[in-house]
mmCIF file of C-alpha atoms in Angstrom:
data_model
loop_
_atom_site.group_PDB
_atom_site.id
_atom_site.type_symbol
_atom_site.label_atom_id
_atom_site.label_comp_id
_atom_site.label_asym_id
_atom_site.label_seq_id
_atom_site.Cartn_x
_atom_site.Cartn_y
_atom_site.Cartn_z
ATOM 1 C CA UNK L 65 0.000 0.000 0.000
ATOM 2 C CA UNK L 66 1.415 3.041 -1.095
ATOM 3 C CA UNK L 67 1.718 5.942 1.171
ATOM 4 C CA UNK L 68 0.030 9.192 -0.123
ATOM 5 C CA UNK L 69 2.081 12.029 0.494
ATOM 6 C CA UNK L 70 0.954 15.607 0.669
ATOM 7 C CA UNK L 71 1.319 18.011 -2.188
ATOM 8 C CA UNK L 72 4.165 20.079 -1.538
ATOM 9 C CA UNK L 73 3.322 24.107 -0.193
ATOM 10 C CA UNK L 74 4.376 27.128 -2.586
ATOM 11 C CA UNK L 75 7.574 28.796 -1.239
ATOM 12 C CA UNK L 76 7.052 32.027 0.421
ATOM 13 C CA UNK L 77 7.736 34.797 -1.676
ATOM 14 C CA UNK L 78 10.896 36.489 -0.749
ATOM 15 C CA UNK L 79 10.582 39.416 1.906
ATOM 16 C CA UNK L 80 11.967 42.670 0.080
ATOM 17 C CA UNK L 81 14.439 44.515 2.155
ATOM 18 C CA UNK L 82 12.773 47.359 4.565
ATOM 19 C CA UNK L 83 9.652 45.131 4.364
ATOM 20 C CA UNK L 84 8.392 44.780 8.005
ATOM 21 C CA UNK L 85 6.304 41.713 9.367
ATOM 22 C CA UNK L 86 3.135 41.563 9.331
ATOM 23 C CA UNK L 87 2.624 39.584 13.086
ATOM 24 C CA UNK L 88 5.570 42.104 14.402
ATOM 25 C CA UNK L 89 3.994 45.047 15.080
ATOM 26 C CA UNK L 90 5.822 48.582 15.422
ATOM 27 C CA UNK L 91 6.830 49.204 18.529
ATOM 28 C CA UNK L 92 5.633 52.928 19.121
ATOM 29 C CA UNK L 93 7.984 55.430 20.094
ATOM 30 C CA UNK L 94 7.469 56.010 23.207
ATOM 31 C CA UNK L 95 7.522 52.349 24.334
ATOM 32 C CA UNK L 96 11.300 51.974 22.405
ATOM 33 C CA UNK L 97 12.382 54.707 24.652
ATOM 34 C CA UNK L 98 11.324 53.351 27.093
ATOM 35 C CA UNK L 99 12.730 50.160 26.680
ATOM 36 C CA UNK L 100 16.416 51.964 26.094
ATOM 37 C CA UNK L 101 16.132 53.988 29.593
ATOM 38 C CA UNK L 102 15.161 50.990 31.164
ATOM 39 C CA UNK L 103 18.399 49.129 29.237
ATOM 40 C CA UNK L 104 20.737 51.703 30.139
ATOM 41 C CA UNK L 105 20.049 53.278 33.165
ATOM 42 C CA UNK L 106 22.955 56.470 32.324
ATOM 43 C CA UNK L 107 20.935 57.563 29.203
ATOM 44 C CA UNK L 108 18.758 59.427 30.731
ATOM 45 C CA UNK L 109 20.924 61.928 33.352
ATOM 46 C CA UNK L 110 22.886 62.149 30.519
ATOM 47 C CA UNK L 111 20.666 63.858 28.502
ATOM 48 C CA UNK L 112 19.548 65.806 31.013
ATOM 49 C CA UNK L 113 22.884 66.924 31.937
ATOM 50 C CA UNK L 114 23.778 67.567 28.070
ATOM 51 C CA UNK L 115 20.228 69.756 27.644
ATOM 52 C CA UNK L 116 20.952 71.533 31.098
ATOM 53 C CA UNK L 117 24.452 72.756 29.833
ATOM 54 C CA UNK L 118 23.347 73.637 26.040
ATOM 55 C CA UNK L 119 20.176 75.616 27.927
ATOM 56 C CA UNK L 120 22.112 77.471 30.350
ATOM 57 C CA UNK L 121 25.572 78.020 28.112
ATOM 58 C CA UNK L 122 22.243 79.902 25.521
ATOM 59 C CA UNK L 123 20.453 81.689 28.566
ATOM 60 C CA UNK L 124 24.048 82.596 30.173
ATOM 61 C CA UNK L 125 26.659 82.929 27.084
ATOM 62 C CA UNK L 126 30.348 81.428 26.574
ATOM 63 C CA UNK L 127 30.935 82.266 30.143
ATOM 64 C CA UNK L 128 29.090 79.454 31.168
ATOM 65 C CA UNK L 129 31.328 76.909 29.841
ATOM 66 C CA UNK L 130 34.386 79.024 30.697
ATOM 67 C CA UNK L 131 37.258 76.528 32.401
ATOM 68 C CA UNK L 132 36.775 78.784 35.570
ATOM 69 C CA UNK L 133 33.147 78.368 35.759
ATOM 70 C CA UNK L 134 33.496 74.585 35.114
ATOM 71 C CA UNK L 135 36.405 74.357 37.810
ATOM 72 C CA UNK L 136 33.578 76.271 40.218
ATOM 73 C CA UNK L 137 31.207 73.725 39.719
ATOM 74 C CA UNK L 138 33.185 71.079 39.908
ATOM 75 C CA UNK L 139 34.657 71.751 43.730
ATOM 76 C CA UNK L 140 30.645 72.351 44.413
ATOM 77 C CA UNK L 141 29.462 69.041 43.636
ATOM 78 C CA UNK L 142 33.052 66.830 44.945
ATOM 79 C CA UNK L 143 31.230 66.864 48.472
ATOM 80 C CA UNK L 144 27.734 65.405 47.627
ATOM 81 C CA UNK L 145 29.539 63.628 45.065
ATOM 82 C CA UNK L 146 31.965 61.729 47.308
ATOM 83 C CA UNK L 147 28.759 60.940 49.911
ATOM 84 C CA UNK L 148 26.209 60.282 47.272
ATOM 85 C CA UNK L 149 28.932 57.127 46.309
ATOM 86 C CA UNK L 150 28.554 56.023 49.814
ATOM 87 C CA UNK L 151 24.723 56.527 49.791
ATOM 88 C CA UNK L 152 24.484 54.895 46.782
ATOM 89 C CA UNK L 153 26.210 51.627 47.786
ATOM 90 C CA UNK L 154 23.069 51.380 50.304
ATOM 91 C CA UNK L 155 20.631 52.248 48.163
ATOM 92 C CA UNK L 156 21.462 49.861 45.923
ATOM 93 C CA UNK L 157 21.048 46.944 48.970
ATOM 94 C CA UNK L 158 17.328 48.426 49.027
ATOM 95 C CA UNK L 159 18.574 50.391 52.207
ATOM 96 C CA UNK L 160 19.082 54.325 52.717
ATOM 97 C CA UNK L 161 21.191 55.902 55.100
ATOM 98 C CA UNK L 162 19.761 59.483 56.805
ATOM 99 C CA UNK L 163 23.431 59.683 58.807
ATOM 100 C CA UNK L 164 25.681 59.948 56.199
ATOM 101 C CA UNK L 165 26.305 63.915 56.759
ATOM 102 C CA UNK L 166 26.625 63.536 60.191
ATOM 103 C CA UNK L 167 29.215 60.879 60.282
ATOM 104 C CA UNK L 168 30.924 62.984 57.447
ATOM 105 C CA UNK L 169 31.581 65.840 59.769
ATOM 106 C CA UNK L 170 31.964 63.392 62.729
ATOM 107 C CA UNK L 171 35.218 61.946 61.263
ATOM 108 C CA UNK L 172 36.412 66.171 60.486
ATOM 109 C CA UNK L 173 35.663 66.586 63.790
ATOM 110 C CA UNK L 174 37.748 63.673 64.995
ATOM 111 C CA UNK L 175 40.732 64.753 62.728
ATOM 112 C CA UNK L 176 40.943 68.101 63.375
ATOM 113 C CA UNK L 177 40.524 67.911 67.495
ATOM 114 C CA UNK L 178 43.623 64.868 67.236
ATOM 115 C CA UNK L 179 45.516 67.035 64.678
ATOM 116 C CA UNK L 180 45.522 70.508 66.254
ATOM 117 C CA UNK L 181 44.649 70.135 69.777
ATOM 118 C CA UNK L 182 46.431 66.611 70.539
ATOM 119 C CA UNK L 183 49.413 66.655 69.091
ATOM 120 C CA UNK L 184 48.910 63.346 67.200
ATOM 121 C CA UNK L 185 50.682 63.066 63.319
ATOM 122 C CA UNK L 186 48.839 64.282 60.792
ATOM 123 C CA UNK L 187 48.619 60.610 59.386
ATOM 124 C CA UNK L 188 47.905 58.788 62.027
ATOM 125 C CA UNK L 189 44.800 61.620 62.832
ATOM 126 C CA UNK L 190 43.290 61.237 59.076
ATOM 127 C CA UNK L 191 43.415 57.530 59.336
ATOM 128 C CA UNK L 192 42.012 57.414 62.741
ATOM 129 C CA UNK L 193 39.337 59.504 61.036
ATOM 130 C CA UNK L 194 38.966 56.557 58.770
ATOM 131 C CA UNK L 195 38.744 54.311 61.243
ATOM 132 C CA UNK L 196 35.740 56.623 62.951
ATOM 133 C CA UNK L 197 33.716 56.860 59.461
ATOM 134 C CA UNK L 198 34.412 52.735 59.797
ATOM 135 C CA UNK L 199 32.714 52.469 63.368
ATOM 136 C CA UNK L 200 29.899 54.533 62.556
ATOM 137 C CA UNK L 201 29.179 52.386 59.868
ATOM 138 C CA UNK L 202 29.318 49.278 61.535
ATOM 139 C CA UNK L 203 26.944 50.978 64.248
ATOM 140 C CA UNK L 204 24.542 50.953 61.176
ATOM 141 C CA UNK L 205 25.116 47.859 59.550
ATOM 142 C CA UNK L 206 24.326 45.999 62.899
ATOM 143 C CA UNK L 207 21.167 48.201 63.472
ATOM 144 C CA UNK L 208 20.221 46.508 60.530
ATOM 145 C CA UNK L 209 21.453 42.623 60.275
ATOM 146 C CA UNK L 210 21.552 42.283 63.975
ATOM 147 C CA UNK L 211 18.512 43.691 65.274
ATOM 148 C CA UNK L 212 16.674 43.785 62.506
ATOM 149 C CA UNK L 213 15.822 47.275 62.233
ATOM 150 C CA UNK L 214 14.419 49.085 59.078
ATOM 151 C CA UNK L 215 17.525 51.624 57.467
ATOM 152 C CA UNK L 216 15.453 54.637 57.740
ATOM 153 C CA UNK L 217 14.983 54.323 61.499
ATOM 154 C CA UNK L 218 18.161 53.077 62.242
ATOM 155 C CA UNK L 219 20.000 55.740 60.372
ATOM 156 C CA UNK L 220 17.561 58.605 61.558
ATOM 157 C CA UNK L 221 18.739 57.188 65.095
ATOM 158 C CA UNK L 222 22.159 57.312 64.671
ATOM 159 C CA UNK L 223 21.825 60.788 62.730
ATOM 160 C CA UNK L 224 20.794 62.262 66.496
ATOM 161 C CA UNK L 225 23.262 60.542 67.905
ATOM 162 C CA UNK L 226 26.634 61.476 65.258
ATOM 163 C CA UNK L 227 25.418 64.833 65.799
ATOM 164 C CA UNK L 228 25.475 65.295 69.534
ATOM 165 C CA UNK L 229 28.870 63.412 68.922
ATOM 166 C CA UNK L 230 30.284 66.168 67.013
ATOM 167 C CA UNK L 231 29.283 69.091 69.586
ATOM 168 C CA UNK L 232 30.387 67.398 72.533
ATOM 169 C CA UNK L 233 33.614 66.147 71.145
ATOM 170 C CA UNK L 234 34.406 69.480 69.132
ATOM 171 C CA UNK L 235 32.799 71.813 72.032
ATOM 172 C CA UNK L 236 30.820 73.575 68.872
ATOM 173 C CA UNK L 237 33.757 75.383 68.481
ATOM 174 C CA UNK L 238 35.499 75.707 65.146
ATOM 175 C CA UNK L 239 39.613 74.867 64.319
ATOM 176 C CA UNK L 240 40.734 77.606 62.072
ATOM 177 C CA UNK L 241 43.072 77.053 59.138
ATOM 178 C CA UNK L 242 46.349 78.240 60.761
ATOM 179 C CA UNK L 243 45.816 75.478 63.665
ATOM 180 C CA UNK L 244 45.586 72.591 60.652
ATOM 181 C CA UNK L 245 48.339 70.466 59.289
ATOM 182 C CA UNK L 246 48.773 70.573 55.637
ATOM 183 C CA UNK L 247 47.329 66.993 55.181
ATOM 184 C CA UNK L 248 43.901 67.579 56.490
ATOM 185 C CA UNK L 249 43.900 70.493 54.109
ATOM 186 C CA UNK L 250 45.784 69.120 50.888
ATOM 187 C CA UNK L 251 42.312 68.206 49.138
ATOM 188 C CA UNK L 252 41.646 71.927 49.215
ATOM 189 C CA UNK L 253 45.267 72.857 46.937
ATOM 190 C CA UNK L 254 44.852 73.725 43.414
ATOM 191 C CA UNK L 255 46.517 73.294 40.425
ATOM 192 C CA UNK L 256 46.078 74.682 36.676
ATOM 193 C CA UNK L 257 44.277 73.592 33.978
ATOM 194 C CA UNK L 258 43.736 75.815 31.163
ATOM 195 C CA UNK L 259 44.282 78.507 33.541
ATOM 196 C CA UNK L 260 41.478 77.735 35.816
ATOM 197 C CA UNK L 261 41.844 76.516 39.498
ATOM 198 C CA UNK L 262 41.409 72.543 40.047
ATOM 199 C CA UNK L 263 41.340 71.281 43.806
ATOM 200 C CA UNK L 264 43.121 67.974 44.463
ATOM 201 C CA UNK L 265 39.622 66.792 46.014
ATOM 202 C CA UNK L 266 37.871 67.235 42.535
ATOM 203 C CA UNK L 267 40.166 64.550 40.933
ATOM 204 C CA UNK L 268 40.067 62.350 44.099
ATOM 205 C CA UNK L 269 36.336 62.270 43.996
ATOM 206 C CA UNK L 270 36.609 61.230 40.018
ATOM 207 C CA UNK L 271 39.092 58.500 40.854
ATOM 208 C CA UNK L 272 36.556 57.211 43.108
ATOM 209 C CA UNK L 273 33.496 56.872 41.350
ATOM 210 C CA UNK L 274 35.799 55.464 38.648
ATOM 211 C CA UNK L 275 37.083 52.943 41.228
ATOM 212 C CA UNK L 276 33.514 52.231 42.544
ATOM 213 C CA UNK L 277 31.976 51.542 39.375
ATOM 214 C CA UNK L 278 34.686 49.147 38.372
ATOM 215 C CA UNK L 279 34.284 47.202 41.866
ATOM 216 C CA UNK L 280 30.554 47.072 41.046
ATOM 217 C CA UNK L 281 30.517 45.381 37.869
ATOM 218 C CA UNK L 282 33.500 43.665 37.879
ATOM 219 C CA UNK L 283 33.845 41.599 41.326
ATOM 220 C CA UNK L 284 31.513 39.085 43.350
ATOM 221 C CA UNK L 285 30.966 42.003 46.272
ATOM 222 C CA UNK L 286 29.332 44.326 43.902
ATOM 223 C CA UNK L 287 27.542 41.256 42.025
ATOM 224 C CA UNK L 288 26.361 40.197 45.440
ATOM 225 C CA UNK L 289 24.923 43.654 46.377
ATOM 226 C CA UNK L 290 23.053 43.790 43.351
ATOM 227 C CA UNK L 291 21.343 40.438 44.159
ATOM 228 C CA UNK L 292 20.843 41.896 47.554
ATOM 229 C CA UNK L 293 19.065 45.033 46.380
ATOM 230 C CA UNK L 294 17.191 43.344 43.983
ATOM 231 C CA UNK L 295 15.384 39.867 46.282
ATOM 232 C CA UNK L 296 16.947 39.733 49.487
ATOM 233 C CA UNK L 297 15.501 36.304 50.020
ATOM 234 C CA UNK L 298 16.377 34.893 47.066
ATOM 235 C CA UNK L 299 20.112 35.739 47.139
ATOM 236 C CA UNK L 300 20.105 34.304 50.734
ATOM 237 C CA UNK L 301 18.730 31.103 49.324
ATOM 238 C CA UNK L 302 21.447 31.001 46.565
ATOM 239 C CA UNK L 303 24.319 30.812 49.048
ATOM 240 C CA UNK L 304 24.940 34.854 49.427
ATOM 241 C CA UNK L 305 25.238 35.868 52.929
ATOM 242 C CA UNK L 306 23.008 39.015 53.055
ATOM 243 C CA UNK L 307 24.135 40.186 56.241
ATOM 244 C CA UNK L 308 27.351 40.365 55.825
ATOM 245 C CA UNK L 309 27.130 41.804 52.363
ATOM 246 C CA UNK L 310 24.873 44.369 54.016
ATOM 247 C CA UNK L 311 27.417 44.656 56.930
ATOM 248 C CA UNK L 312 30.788 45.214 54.883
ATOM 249 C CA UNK L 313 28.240 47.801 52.648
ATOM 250 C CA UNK L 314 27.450 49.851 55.612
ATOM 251 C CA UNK L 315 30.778 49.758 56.211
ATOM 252 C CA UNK L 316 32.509 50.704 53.300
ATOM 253 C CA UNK L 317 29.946 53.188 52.980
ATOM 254 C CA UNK L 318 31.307 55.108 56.502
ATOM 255 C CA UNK L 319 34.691 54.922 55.160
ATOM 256 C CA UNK L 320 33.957 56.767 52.183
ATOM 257 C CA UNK L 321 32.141 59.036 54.261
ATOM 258 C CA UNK L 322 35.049 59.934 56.057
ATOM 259 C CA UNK L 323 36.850 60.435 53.047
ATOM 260 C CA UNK L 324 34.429 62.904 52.561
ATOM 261 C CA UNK L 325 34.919 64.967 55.656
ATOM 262 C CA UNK L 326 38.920 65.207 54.220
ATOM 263 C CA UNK L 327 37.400 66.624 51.622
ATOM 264 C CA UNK L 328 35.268 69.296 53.531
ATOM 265 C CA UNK L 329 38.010 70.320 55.572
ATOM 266 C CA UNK L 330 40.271 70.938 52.456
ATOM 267 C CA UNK L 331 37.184 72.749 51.067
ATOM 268 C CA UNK L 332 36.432 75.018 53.568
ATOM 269 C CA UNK L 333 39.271 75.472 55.152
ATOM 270 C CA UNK L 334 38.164 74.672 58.944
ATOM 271 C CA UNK L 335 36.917 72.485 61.176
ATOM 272 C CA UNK L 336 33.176 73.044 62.277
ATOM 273 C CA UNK L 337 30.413 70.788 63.536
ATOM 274 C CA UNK L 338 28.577 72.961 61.677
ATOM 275 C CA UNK L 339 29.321 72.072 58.516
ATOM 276 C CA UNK L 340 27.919 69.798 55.685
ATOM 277 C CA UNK L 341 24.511 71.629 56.186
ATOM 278 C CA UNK L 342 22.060 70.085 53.110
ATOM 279 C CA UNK L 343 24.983 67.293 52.111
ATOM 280 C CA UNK L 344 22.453 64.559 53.188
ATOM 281 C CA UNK L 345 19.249 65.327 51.354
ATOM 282 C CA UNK L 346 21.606 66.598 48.546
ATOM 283 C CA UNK L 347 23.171 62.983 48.205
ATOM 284 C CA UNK L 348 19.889 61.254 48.288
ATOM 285 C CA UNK L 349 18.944 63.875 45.623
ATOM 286 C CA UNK L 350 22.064 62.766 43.120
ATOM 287 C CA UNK L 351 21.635 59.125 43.657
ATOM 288 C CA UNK L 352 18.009 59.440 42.404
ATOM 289 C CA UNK L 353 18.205 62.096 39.684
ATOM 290 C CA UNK L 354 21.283 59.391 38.743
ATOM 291 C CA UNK L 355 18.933 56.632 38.106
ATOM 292 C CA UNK L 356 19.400 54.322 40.821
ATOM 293 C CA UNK L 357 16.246 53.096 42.296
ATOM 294 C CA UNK L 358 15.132 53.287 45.647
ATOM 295 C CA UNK L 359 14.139 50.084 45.479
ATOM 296 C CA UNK L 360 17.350 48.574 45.060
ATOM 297 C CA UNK L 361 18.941 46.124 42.640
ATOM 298 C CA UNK L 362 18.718 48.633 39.880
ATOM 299 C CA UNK L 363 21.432 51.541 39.293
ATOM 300 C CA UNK L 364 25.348 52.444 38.951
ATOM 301 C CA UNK L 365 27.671 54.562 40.378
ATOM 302 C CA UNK L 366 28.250 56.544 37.646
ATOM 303 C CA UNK L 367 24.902 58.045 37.588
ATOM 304 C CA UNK L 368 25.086 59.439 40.864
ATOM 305 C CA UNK L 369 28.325 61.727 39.407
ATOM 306 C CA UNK L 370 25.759 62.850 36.532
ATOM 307 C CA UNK L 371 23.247 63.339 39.178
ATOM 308 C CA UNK L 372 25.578 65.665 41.180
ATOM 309 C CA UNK L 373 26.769 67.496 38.418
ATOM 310 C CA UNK L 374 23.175 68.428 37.355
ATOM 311 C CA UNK L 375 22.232 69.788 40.723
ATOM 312 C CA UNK L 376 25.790 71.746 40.753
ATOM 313 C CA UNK L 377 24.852 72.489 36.928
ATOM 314 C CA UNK L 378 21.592 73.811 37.487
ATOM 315 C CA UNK L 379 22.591 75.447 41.029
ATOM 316 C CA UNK L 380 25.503 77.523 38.792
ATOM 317 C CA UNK L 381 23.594 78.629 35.541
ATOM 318 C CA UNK L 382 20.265 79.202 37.604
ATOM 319 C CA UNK L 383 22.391 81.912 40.247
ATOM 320 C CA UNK L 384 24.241 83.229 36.614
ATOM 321 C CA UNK L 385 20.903 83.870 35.474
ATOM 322 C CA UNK L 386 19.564 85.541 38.409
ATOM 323 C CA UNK L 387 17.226 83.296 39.498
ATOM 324 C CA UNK L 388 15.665 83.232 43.332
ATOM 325 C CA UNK L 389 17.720 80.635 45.833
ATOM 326 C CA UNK L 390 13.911 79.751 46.456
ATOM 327 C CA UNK L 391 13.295 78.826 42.778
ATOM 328 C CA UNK L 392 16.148 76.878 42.716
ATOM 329 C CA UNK L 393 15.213 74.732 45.453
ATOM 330 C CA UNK L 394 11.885 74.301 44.082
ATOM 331 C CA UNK L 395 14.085 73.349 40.455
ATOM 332 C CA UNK L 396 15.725 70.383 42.774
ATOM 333 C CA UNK L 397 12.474 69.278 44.138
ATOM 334 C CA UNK L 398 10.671 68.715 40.563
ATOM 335 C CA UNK L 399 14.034 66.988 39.612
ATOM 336 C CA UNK L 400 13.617 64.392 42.314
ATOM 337 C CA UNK L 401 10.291 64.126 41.694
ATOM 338 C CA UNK L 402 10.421 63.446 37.603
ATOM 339 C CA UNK L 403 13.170 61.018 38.450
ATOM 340 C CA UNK L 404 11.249 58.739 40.768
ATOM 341 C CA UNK L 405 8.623 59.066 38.396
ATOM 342 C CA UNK L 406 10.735 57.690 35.397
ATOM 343 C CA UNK L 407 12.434 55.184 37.308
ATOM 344 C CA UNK L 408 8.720 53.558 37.785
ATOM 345 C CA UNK L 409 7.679 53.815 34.475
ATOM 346 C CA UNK L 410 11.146 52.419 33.360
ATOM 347 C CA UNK L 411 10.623 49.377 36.070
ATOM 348 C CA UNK L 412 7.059 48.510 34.244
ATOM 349 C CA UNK L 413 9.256 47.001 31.384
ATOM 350 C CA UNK L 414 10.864 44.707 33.365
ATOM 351 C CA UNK L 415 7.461 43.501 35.559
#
């Protein structure tokens, strides 16, 4: 019995070049660009950053992008720069850390009373600094794996508490310049660059972001905090220790904290436990206008330097243009605002 085999089907004609499928349909516009700010997380502070300077270098003129006015904003921005890294490191765990400012000028405080007032070598005072911005850390980092408490409270805690630190251990009294070694204030020194002023500090705080961003994508410890950030449980359950990931984070992050207060005493020139006024909401403010979600998981490094350099941006060609302190505050808060907002319609693609 012979097997009857079906007649064979006409070929297909050949699709012409250009020709789109009919059962593919055109992604609109809006969806594709969505889709690329959700792929790469940088696109989007980057064009704000690129429209903010092309706005303001029109509304301004050429002295805008003058080296000198560049250099300016550039030492603006190294302080909430140098914390936002620190605050973004936490962020990323799905954490947030309120105390970041006042451990900052904690560790200045701790620097400057052992430098001027105790006679201990100017080394030996900045690294015991270090080793402060490392305790206060750790004071966080076991609020949170060892008692369990949320970030926000534990940080707002131990915000009170670094603060009351710095006026009983400084006396709220300030160390002037001339008592200072030239350590504590070498991030402050300037060199030339096309005849404009750069501080040391500005291309310490570029070397670290550079540093941070490489540790993040490229080892297992910024892998791991990643998979923290993003399911918590679910790392655990693959074999990461979330605690100590979340420990050594917290820690890390107080380190680069105190880093920070080096900074702030080479950039203002003194030691006050006054100081760093606005550094804490203004690092939260970077890390989101950067692209890194509050949520965790989702984010890099890098975006929290564009973030800083828009609010120093738009802080600089907003007081060129005469603009109201007041209006530039309010410019900051609808930043924040249309960031969070893009960040959750850039989240929708992946749920």
């Amino acid at each position: 019995m012979k097997s009857v085999s079906s007649p064979p089907t006409a070929p297909a004609p050949p699709r012409r070049v250009g020709e789109r499928l009919v059962d593919q349909p055109q992604v609109p516009l809006l969806g594709r660009i969505q889709r690329a700010m959700h792929a790469h997380p940088l696109l989007g502070p980057t064009a704000v950053l690129i429209l903010a300077c092309i706005f303001f270098t029109v509304a301004v003129g050429p002295r805008f992008i003058e080296p000198l006015n560049i250099s300016l904003i550039l030492q603006q921005v190294q302080i909430i720069g140098m914390v936002g890294i620190a605050q973004t490191l936490i962020i990323l765990t799905g954490g947030i850390d309120l105390s970041v400012a006042a451990a900052m000028v904690f560790c200045t405080v701790i620097a400057g009373k052992l430098a001027a007032e105790a006679g201990t070598p100017p080394l030996l005072a900045l690294l015991l600094a270090l080793l402060t911005g490392a305790v206060c850390g750790s004071l966080n980092g076991a609020l949170v794996t060892r008692f369990r408490v949320p970030p926000f409270i534990a940080t707002l805690g131990t915000l009170s508490i670094f603060t009351a630190l710095n006026l009983y251990v400084s006396g709220s009294q300030t160390i002037k310049a001339n008592a200072l070694p030239d350590l504590l204030l070498w991030p402050g020194q300037t060199f030339r660059v096309l005849g404009a002023p750069v501080t040391f500090g500005s291309i310490l705080v570029l070397a670290a972001f550079i540093v941070v961003s490489y540790i993040l994508r490229r080892t297992a410890w910024g892998e791991h905090i990643y998979a923290v950030g993003d399911n918590a449980e679910g790392a655990r359950l693959s074999g990461i220790r979330t605690s100590r990931v979340l420990m050594s984070v917290y820690i890390v992050a107080g380190v680069i904290c105190a880093i920070a207060g080096w900074l702030l005493i080479g950039r203002v020139g003194s030691v006050s436990p006054f100081s760093g006024e606005g550094v804490n909401l203004a690092s939260i403010t970077a890390v989101v206008i950067g692209g890194t979600s509050l949520f965790g998981g989702r984010g890099h490094v890098l975006g929290t330097l564009l973030g800083a350099l828009i609010i120093g941006v738009f802080s600089n060609g907003l007081t060129l243009t005469g603009v109201d302190v007041l209006w530039q505050v309010f410019t900051t808060g609808v930043l924040v605002i249309v960031a969070v907002g893009l960040d959750q319609w850039t989240r929708k693609v992946a749920g």
